[in-house]
PDB file of C-alpha atoms and ligand atoms in Angstrom:
ATOM      1  CA  MET A1013     101.324  40.220 -67.639  1.00 39.00           C
ATOM      2  CA  ILE A1014      99.500  40.677 -70.944  1.00 44.00           C
ATOM      3  CA  PRO A1015     100.987  43.465 -73.058  1.00 45.00           C
ATOM      4  CA  MET A1016      99.007  46.553 -74.056  1.00 49.00           C
ATOM      5  CA  SER A1017      97.561  46.511 -77.558  1.00 54.00           C
ATOM      6  CA  ASP A1018      95.707  49.085 -79.571  1.00 53.00           C
ATOM      7  CA  ALA A1019      94.781  46.845 -82.480  1.00 68.00           C
ATOM      8  CA  THR A1020      92.543  44.064 -81.224  1.00 87.00           C
ATOM      9  CA  THR A1021      89.431  42.248 -82.257  1.00 92.00           C
ATOM     10  CA  GLY A1022      86.311  41.056 -80.486  1.00 94.00           C
ATOM     11  CA  PRO A1023      87.363  37.419 -80.514  1.00 94.00           C
ATOM     12  CA  ARG A1024      90.807  38.370 -79.122  1.00 94.00           C
ATOM     13  CA  LEU A1025      89.156  40.220 -76.291  1.00 96.00           C
ATOM     14  CA  VAL A1026      87.057  37.099 -75.576  1.00 96.00           C
ATOM     15  CA  GLU A1027      90.207  34.994 -75.485  1.00 96.00           C
ATOM     16  CA  ARG A1028      91.890  37.448 -73.147  1.00 96.00           C
ATOM     17  CA  VAL A1029      89.064  37.123 -70.650  1.00 97.00           C
ATOM     18  CA  ARG A1030      89.009  33.337 -70.994  1.00 97.00           C
ATOM     19  CA  ALA A1031      92.723  33.290 -70.044  1.00 97.00           C
ATOM     20  CA  LEU A1032      92.060  35.454 -67.025  1.00 97.00           C
ATOM     21  CA  ALA A1033      89.253  33.171 -65.947  1.00 97.00           C
ATOM     22  CA  GLU A1034      91.469  30.100 -66.005  1.00 95.00           C
ATOM     23  CA  GLY A1035      92.775  30.789 -62.567  1.00 85.00           C
ATOM     24  CA  GLY A1036      89.227  30.213 -61.102  1.00 86.00           C
ATOM     25  CA  GLY A1037      87.230  32.731 -59.141  1.00 91.00           C
ATOM     26  CA  ARG A1038      85.127  35.519 -60.633  1.00 97.00           C
ATOM     27  CA  VAL A1039      86.741  37.858 -63.145  1.00 98.00           C
ATOM     28  CA  LEU A1040      85.746  41.569 -63.096  1.00 98.00           C
ATOM     29  CA  ILE A1041      86.468  43.414 -66.298  1.00 98.00           C
ATOM     30  CA  GLY A1042      86.011  47.182 -66.344  1.00 98.00           C
ATOM     31  CA  VAL A1043      85.523  49.160 -69.499  1.00 98.00           C
ATOM     32  CA  THR A1044      86.079  52.877 -69.445  1.00 98.00           C
ATOM     33  CA  GLY A1045      86.394  55.747 -71.900  1.00 98.00           C
ATOM     34  CA  CYS A1046      84.821  59.069 -72.828  1.00 98.00           C
ATOM     35  CA  PRO A1047      81.088  59.589 -73.070  1.00 97.00           C
ATOM     36  CA  GLY A1048      79.811  57.966 -76.266  1.00 96.00           C
ATOM     37  CA  ALA A1049      83.058  56.052 -76.973  1.00 97.00           C
ATOM     38  CA  GLY A1050      81.296  52.632 -77.070  1.00 97.00           C
ATOM     39  CA  LYS A1051      81.730  51.415 -73.490  1.00 98.00           C
ATOM     40  CA  SER A1052      78.167  49.986 -73.209  1.00 97.00           C
ATOM     41  CA  THR A1053      78.206  48.537 -76.757  1.00 97.00           C
ATOM     42  CA  LEU A1054      81.515  46.701 -76.087  1.00 97.00           C
ATOM     43  CA  ALA A1055      80.486  45.533 -72.618  1.00 98.00           C
ATOM     44  CA  GLY A1056      77.157  44.208 -73.836  1.00 98.00           C
ATOM     45  CA  TRP A1057      78.734  42.478 -76.727  1.00 97.00           C
ATOM     46  CA  LEU A1058      81.553  40.942 -74.683  1.00 98.00           C
ATOM     47  CA  ALA A1059      79.144  39.532 -71.963  1.00 98.00           C
ATOM     48  CA  GLY A1060      77.028  38.031 -74.735  1.00 98.00           C
ATOM     49  CA  ALA A1061      79.978  36.492 -76.571  1.00 97.00           C
ATOM     50  CA  LEU A1062      81.484  35.040 -73.378  1.00 98.00           C
ATOM     51  CA  THR A1063      78.197  33.537 -72.319  1.00 98.00           C
ATOM     52  CA  GLY A1064      77.545  32.211 -75.853  1.00 98.00           C
ATOM     53  CA  GLY A1065      81.034  30.574 -75.655  1.00 97.00           C
ATOM     54  CA  GLY A1066      80.251  28.781 -72.466  1.00 97.00           C
ATOM     55  CA  LEU A1067      81.716  31.201 -69.887  1.00 98.00           C
ATOM     56  CA  PRO A1068      78.696  32.799 -68.189  1.00 98.00           C
ATOM     57  CA  ALA A1069      79.092  36.598 -67.991  1.00 98.00           C
ATOM     58  CA  VAL A1070      76.866  39.503 -66.922  1.00 98.00           C
ATOM     59  CA  TRP A1071      77.042  43.154 -67.987  1.00 98.00           C
ATOM     60  CA  VAL A1072      76.792  45.460 -64.977  1.00 98.00           C
ATOM     61  CA  PRO A1073      76.968  49.155 -65.880  1.00 98.00           C
ATOM     62  CA  MET A1074      78.219  51.818 -63.481  1.00 98.00           C
ATOM     63  CA  ASP A1075      75.323  53.881 -64.858  1.00 98.00           C
ATOM     64  CA  GLY A1076      73.105  52.119 -62.368  1.00 98.00           C
ATOM     65  CA  PHE A1077      74.793  54.234 -59.651  1.00 98.00           C
ATOM     66  CA  HIS A1078      73.655  57.565 -61.072  1.00 98.00           C
ATOM     67  CA  LEU A1079      72.132  59.481 -58.151  1.00 98.00           C
ATOM     68  CA  ALA A1080      68.313  59.942 -58.542  1.00 97.00           C
ATOM     69  CA  ASP A1081      67.127  63.243 -59.817  1.00 97.00           C
ATOM     70  CA  VAL A1082      65.474  63.989 -56.471  1.00 97.00           C
ATOM     71  CA  GLU A1083      68.869  63.853 -54.832  1.00 98.00           C
ATOM     72  CA  LEU A1084      70.693  65.676 -57.628  1.00 98.00           C
ATOM     73  CA  GLU A1085      68.136  68.486 -57.223  1.00 98.00           C
ATOM     74  CA  ARG A1086      68.813  68.617 -53.468  1.00 98.00           C
ATOM     75  CA  LEU A1087      72.519  68.811 -54.089  1.00 98.00           C
ATOM     76  CA  GLY A1088      72.168  71.418 -56.870  1.00 98.00           C
ATOM     77  CA  ARG A1089      73.875  69.114 -59.394  1.00 98.00           C
ATOM     78  CA  LEU A1090      71.027  68.211 -61.751  1.00 96.00           C
ATOM     79  CA  GLY A1091      72.394  70.470 -64.496  1.00 94.00           C
ATOM     80  CA  ARG A1092      75.616  68.424 -64.770  1.00 94.00           C
ATOM     81  CA  LYS A1093      74.251  64.933 -64.450  1.00 95.00           C
ATOM     82  CA  GLY A1094      76.981  62.502 -65.518  1.00 94.00           C
ATOM     83  CA  ALA A1095      79.853  64.275 -63.764  1.00 96.00           C
ATOM     84  CA  VAL A1096      81.800  62.211 -61.241  1.00 97.00           C
ATOM     85  CA  ASP A1097      80.043  63.750 -58.213  1.00 97.00           C
ATOM     86  CA  THR A1098      76.611  62.834 -59.572  1.00 98.00           C
ATOM     87  CA  PHE A1099      77.279  59.077 -58.945  1.00 98.00           C
ATOM     88  CA  ASP A1100      77.167  56.956 -55.831  1.00 98.00           C
ATOM     89  CA  GLY A1101      80.755  55.796 -56.235  1.00 98.00           C
ATOM     90  CA  HIS A1102      80.949  54.139 -52.816  1.00 98.00           C
ATOM     91  CA  GLY A1103      77.797  52.207 -53.587  1.00 98.00           C
ATOM     92  CA  TYR A1104      79.352  51.000 -56.817  1.00 98.00           C
ATOM     93  CA  LEU A1105      82.500  49.972 -54.975  1.00 98.00           C
ATOM     94  CA  ALA A1106      80.455  48.051 -52.414  1.00 98.00           C
ATOM     95  CA  LEU A1107      78.671  46.244 -55.218  1.00 98.00           C
ATOM     96  CA  LEU A1108      81.977  45.275 -56.869  1.00 98.00           C
ATOM     97  CA  HIS A1109      83.184  43.819 -53.557  1.00 98.00           C
ATOM     98  CA  ARG A1110      79.920  41.845 -53.263  1.00 98.00           C
ATOM     99  CA  LEU A1111      80.298  40.594 -56.836  1.00 98.00           C
ATOM    100  CA  ARG A1112      83.796  39.350 -55.952  1.00 96.00           C
ATOM    101  CA  THR A1113      83.052  37.627 -52.705  1.00 95.00           C
ATOM    102  CA  GLU A1114      79.306  36.754 -52.583  1.00 96.00           C
ATOM    103  CA  THR A1115      79.277  33.984 -55.164  1.00 95.00           C
ATOM    104  CA  ALA A1116      76.914  31.630 -53.337  1.00 97.00           C
ATOM    105  CA  ALA A1117      73.758  33.709 -53.895  1.00 97.00           C
ATOM    106  CA  THR A1118      72.428  35.996 -56.651  1.00 98.00           C
ATOM    107  CA  VAL A1119      73.632  39.562 -56.234  1.00 98.00           C
ATOM    108  CA  TYR A1120      71.334  42.239 -57.711  1.00 98.00           C
ATOM    109  CA  ALA A1121      72.772  45.282 -59.469  1.00 98.00           C
ATOM    110  CA  PRO A1122      70.866  48.424 -60.496  1.00 98.00           C
ATOM    111  CA  SER A1123      70.359  49.411 -64.073  1.00 98.00           C
ATOM    112  CA  PHE A1124      69.906  52.878 -65.661  1.00 97.00           C
ATOM    113  CA  ASP A1125      66.804  53.540 -67.679  1.00 96.00           C
ATOM    114  CA  ARG A1126      67.583  56.062 -70.395  1.00 90.00           C
ATOM    115  CA  GLU A1127      63.858  56.705 -71.146  1.00 91.00           C
ATOM    116  CA  ILE A1128      63.294  58.136 -67.661  1.00 94.00           C
ATOM    117  CA  GLU A1129      66.997  58.821 -67.018  1.00 93.00           C
ATOM    118  CA  GLN A1130      66.763  57.176 -63.584  1.00 97.00           C
ATOM    119  CA  PRO A1131      68.555  54.246 -61.902  1.00 98.00           C
ATOM    120  CA  ILE A1132      66.386  51.120 -61.229  1.00 98.00           C
ATOM    121  CA  ALA A1133      67.298  49.064 -58.200  1.00 98.00           C
ATOM    122  CA  GLY A1134      67.378  45.265 -58.404  1.00 98.00           C
ATOM    123  CA  ALA A1135      67.225  45.113 -62.161  1.00 98.00           C
ATOM    124  CA  ILE A1136      70.254  42.984 -63.059  1.00 98.00           C
ATOM    125  CA  PRO A1137      70.741  39.595 -61.414  1.00 98.00           C
ATOM    126  CA  VAL A1138      74.233  38.237 -61.188  1.00 98.00           C
ATOM    127  CA  PRO A1139      73.730  34.506 -60.405  1.00 98.00           C
ATOM    128  CA  PRO A1140      76.255  32.253 -58.705  1.00 98.00           C
ATOM    129  CA  ALA A1141      77.089  30.683 -62.053  1.00 97.00           C
ATOM    130  CA  ALA A1142      78.447  33.965 -63.434  1.00 98.00           C
ATOM    131  CA  ARG A1143      82.200  33.571 -63.978  1.00 98.00           C
ATOM    132  CA  VAL A1144      82.721  37.061 -65.422  1.00 98.00           C
ATOM    133  CA  VAL A1145      81.263  40.464 -64.718  1.00 98.00           C
ATOM    134  CA  VAL A1146      81.733  43.109 -67.355  1.00 98.00           C
ATOM    135  CA  SER A1147      81.239  46.476 -65.878  1.00 98.00           C
ATOM    136  CA  GLU A1148      81.702  49.849 -67.625  1.00 98.00           C
ATOM    137  CA  GLY A1149      81.569  53.531 -66.811  1.00 98.00           C
ATOM    138  CA  ASN A1150      83.345  56.836 -67.083  1.00 98.00           C
ATOM    139  CA  TYR A1151      85.377  57.000 -63.846  1.00 98.00           C
ATOM    140  CA  LEU A1152      86.952  53.547 -63.379  1.00 98.00           C
ATOM    141  CA  LEU A1153      90.459  54.872 -63.683  1.00 98.00           C
ATOM    142  CA  PHE A1154      90.145  58.041 -61.560  1.00 98.00           C
ATOM    143  CA  GLY A1155      92.811  58.363 -58.880  1.00 96.00           C
ATOM    144  CA  ASP A1156      90.813  59.647 -55.953  1.00 96.00           C
ATOM    145  CA  GLU A1157      88.564  57.851 -53.486  1.00 96.00           C
ATOM    146  CA  PRO A1158      86.586  55.704 -53.979  1.00 98.00           C
ATOM    147  CA  TRP A1159      87.690  55.267 -57.544  1.00 98.00           C
ATOM    148  CA  SER A1160      91.215  54.062 -56.872  1.00 97.00           C
ATOM    149  CA  ARG A1161      89.630  51.211 -54.899  1.00 98.00           C
ATOM    150  CA  VAL A1162      87.157  50.623 -57.815  1.00 98.00           C
ATOM    151  CA  ARG A1163      90.262  50.114 -59.916  1.00 97.00           C
ATOM    152  CA  ALA A1164      91.751  47.765 -57.409  1.00 97.00           C
ATOM    153  CA  ALA A1165      88.518  45.725 -57.273  1.00 98.00           C
ATOM    154  CA  MET A1166      88.653  44.970 -61.032  1.00 98.00           C
ATOM    155  CA  THR A1167      90.786  42.231 -62.545  1.00 98.00           C
ATOM    156  CA  GLU A1168      91.526  44.516 -65.523  1.00 98.00           C
ATOM    157  CA  VAL A1169      90.298  47.916 -66.763  1.00 98.00           C
ATOM    158  CA  TRP A1170      90.214  48.570 -70.523  1.00 98.00           C
ATOM    159  CA  TYR A1171      90.041  51.999 -72.119  1.00 97.00           C
ATOM    160  CA  VAL A1172      87.898  52.449 -75.221  1.00 97.00           C
ATOM    161  CA  ASP A1173      89.108  55.046 -77.782  1.00 96.00           C
ATOM    162  CA  LEU A1174      86.921  56.444 -80.583  1.00 96.00           C
ATOM    163  CA  ASP A1175      87.643  59.194 -83.032  1.00 96.00           C
ATOM    164  CA  ASP A1176      86.252  62.380 -81.430  1.00 96.00           C
ATOM    165  CA  ARG A1177      84.166  63.435 -84.501  1.00 96.00           C
ATOM    166  CA  VAL A1178      82.390  60.137 -84.633  1.00 96.00           C
ATOM    167  CA  ARG A1179      81.972  60.063 -80.859  1.00 97.00           C
ATOM    168  CA  LEU A1180      80.494  63.573 -80.617  1.00 97.00           C
ATOM    169  CA  ASP A1181      78.111  62.895 -83.494  1.00 97.00           C
ATOM    170  CA  ARG A1182      76.823  59.655 -81.858  1.00 96.00           C
ATOM    171  CA  LEU A1183      76.545  61.366 -78.515  1.00 96.00           C
ATOM    172  CA  VAL A1184      74.402  64.191 -79.906  1.00 97.00           C
ATOM    173  CA  ARG A1185      72.278  61.778 -81.824  1.00 96.00           C
ATOM    174  CA  ARG A1186      71.622  59.692 -78.719  1.00 95.00           C
ATOM    175  CA  HIS A1187      70.611  62.765 -76.655  1.00 95.00           C
ATOM    176  CA  VAL A1188      68.099  63.669 -79.487  1.00 96.00           C
ATOM    177  CA  ARG A1189      66.801  60.055 -79.545  1.00 96.00           C
ATOM    178  CA  PHE A1190      66.057  60.305 -75.825  1.00 92.00           C
ATOM    179  CA  GLY A1191      64.155  63.540 -76.104  1.00 93.00           C
ATOM    180  CA  LYS A1192      66.501  66.567 -76.278  1.00 94.00           C
ATOM    181  CA  THR A1193      66.179  69.098 -79.120  1.00 96.00           C
ATOM    182  CA  ALA A1194      69.236  69.218 -81.458  1.00 96.00           C
ATOM    183  CA  GLU A1195      70.245  72.533 -80.005  1.00 96.00           C
ATOM    184  CA  ARG A1196      69.954  71.483 -76.379  1.00 96.00           C
ATOM    185  CA  ALA A1197      71.768  68.142 -77.207  1.00 96.00           C
ATOM    186  CA  ALA A1198      74.714  70.021 -78.708  1.00 96.00           C
ATOM    187  CA  ARG A1199      74.850  72.418 -75.734  1.00 96.00           C
ATOM    188  CA  TRP A1200      74.700  69.512 -73.247  1.00 95.00           C
ATOM    189  CA  VAL A1201      77.530  67.741 -75.038  1.00 96.00           C
ATOM    190  CA  ALA A1202      79.716  70.895 -75.048  1.00 96.00           C
ATOM    191  CA  GLU A1203      78.939  72.005 -71.533  1.00 95.00           C
ATOM    192  CA  VAL A1204      78.527  68.750 -69.612  1.00 93.00           C
ATOM    193  CA  ASP A1205      79.802  65.728 -71.490  1.00 94.00           C
ATOM    194  CA  GLU A1206      83.083  67.235 -72.888  1.00 96.00           C
ATOM    195  CA  PRO A1207      84.510  68.560 -69.547  1.00 95.00           C
ATOM    196  CA  ASN A1208      83.912  65.036 -68.294  1.00 95.00           C
ATOM    197  CA  ALA A1209      85.629  63.633 -71.361  1.00 97.00           C
ATOM    198  CA  ALA A1210      88.735  65.735 -70.762  1.00 96.00           C
ATOM    199  CA  ALA A1211      89.089  64.347 -67.210  1.00 96.00           C
ATOM    200  CA  ILE A1212      88.454  60.774 -68.376  1.00 97.00           C
ATOM    201  CA  ARG A1213      90.986  61.080 -71.199  1.00 97.00           C
ATOM    202  CA  ALA A1214      93.648  62.020 -68.569  1.00 97.00           C
ATOM    203  CA  THR A1215      93.249  58.582 -66.991  1.00 97.00           C
ATOM    204  CA  ARG A1216      93.918  56.708 -70.223  1.00 96.00           C
ATOM    205  CA  SER A1217      97.474  55.711 -69.401  1.00 96.00           C
ATOM    206  CA  ARG A1218      96.392  53.718 -66.358  1.00 97.00           C
ATOM    207  CA  ALA A1219      94.492  51.146 -68.394  1.00 97.00           C
ATOM    208  CA  ASP A1220      95.627  47.518 -68.737  1.00 97.00           C
ATOM    209  CA  LEU A1221      94.520  47.635 -72.385  1.00 96.00           C
ATOM    210  CA  ARG A1222      93.502  50.199 -74.872  1.00 95.00           C
ATOM    211  CA  VAL A1223      90.836  49.185 -77.349  1.00 95.00           C
ATOM    212  CA  ASP A1224      90.385  51.090 -80.585  1.00 94.00           C
ATOM    213  CA  PHE A1225      86.699  51.102 -81.122  1.00 92.00           C
ATOM    214  CA  ASP A1226      87.077  52.604 -84.664  1.00 89.00           C
ATOM    215  CA  THR A1227      88.657  49.439 -85.922  1.00 88.00           C
ATOM    216  CA  LEU A1228      87.119  46.865 -83.624  1.00 89.00           C
ATOM    217  CA  ALA A1229      84.230  45.766 -85.865  1.00 80.00           C
ATOM    218  CA  LEU A1230      82.522  43.508 -83.403  1.00 89.00           C
ATOM    219  CA  PRO A1231      81.138  40.317 -84.948  1.00 87.00           C
ATOM    220  CA  ALA A1232      77.324  40.041 -84.917  1.00 82.00           C
TER     221      ALA A1232
HETATM  222  N1  ATP B1330      79.321  50.711 -84.627  1.00 59.20           N
HETATM  223  C1  ATP B1330      78.423  51.646 -84.360  1.00 59.20           C
HETATM  224  N2  ATP B1330      77.799  52.318 -85.341  1.00 59.20           N
HETATM  225  C2  ATP B1330      76.924  53.327 -85.072  1.00 59.20           C
HETATM  226  N3  ATP B1330      76.575  53.744 -83.861  1.00 59.20           N
HETATM  227  C3  ATP B1330      77.097  53.072 -82.829  1.00 59.20           C
HETATM  228  C4  ATP B1330      78.069  52.035 -83.017  1.00 59.20           C
HETATM  229  N4  ATP B1330      78.502  51.555 -81.797  1.00 59.20           N
HETATM  230  C5  ATP B1330      77.827  52.332 -80.889  1.00 59.20           C
HETATM  231  N5  ATP B1330      76.993  53.217 -81.492  1.00 59.20           N
HETATM  232  C6  ATP B1330      76.116  54.216 -80.862  1.00 59.20           C
HETATM  233  O1  ATP B1330      76.932  55.233 -80.286  1.00 59.20           O
HETATM  234  C7  ATP B1330      76.351  55.661 -79.111  1.00 59.20           C
HETATM  235  C8  ATP B1330      77.361  55.540 -77.950  1.00 59.20           C
HETATM  236  O2  ATP B1330      77.683  54.150 -77.781  1.00 59.20           O
HETATM  237  P1  ATP B1330      77.657  53.584 -76.346  1.00 59.20           P
HETATM  238  O3  ATP B1330      76.331  53.873 -75.651  1.00 59.20           O
HETATM  239  O4  ATP B1330      78.095  52.185 -76.367  1.00 59.20           O
HETATM  240  O5  ATP B1330      78.821  54.450 -75.622  1.00 59.20           O
HETATM  241  P2  ATP B1330      79.103  54.735 -74.095  1.00 59.20           P
HETATM  242  O6  ATP B1330      80.619  54.906 -74.031  1.00 59.20           O
HETATM  243  O7  ATP B1330      78.542  53.652 -73.296  1.00 59.20           O
HETATM  244  O8  ATP B1330      78.392  56.126 -73.804  1.00 59.20           O
HETATM  245  P3  ATP B1330      78.043  56.793 -72.371  1.00 59.20           P
HETATM  246  O9  ATP B1330      79.273  57.176 -71.737  1.00 59.20           O
HETATM  247  O10 ATP B1330      77.271  58.010 -72.707  1.00 59.20           O
HETATM  248  O11 ATP B1330      77.260  55.735 -71.594  1.00 59.20           O
HETATM  249  C9  ATP B1330      75.117  54.836 -78.874  1.00 59.20           C
HETATM  250  O12 ATP B1330      73.948  55.561 -79.220  1.00 59.20           O
HETATM  251  C10 ATP B1330      75.313  53.625 -79.735  1.00 59.20           C
HETATM  252  O13 ATP B1330      74.108  53.062 -80.136  1.00 59.20           O
HETATM  253 MG1   MG B1331      77.140  53.757 -71.785  1.00 59.20          MG
END
């Protein structure tokens, strides 16, 4: 059992995954944390660093399992897109099981396109050679179904922490970059993202590792 650590570095995280991969089989690392905490940034970096170091890894975001707007509209949930019941959690779980067991053929995962804010099926190939899958999303440590089984499907789940002031500022900026007015972005963060953040924060103690994104300083 590897102890919990708040102070870590990118290279140490790479070493941790390499150690987990020594047993053979495909390793599934989950990265979770509040909206805007740095999950995608860390997952993308980690997959690149592992692959660059000779351990082929693919970044597979949970974001690809956002329900399409057409379905959110039907369900009356379009106004709180990003909440736990606006994702196809069972579809995500099924993909994780496939990634674990179907290692003889390429498994395709969906991506999420922020320009159109829609999932795109078949966008991310996970080839047989992939030894590590780095996945990331908001709800990986939730206790209810199907999330408890998502947790069980992962080798480890890490929780990314970031100072709330920095996180909220980055979150608002990103909403503006993808088309919201400053006022609408601030309202969306307060009314949609932050209630989600409170629920996610409550799952923090279930993580195998907590990563302090403020001090992580990922190498280029
Ligand atoms: N070191 C950094 N300096 C400045 N901005 C950063 C840094 N790291 C990440 N960001 C920006 O912060 C924002 C949030 O980061 P990221 O998308 O990785 O978080 P996330 O946890 O995946 O968010 P979400 O839950 O909304 O998907 C992004 O716009 C990203 O470009
Ligand atoms: Mg993200």
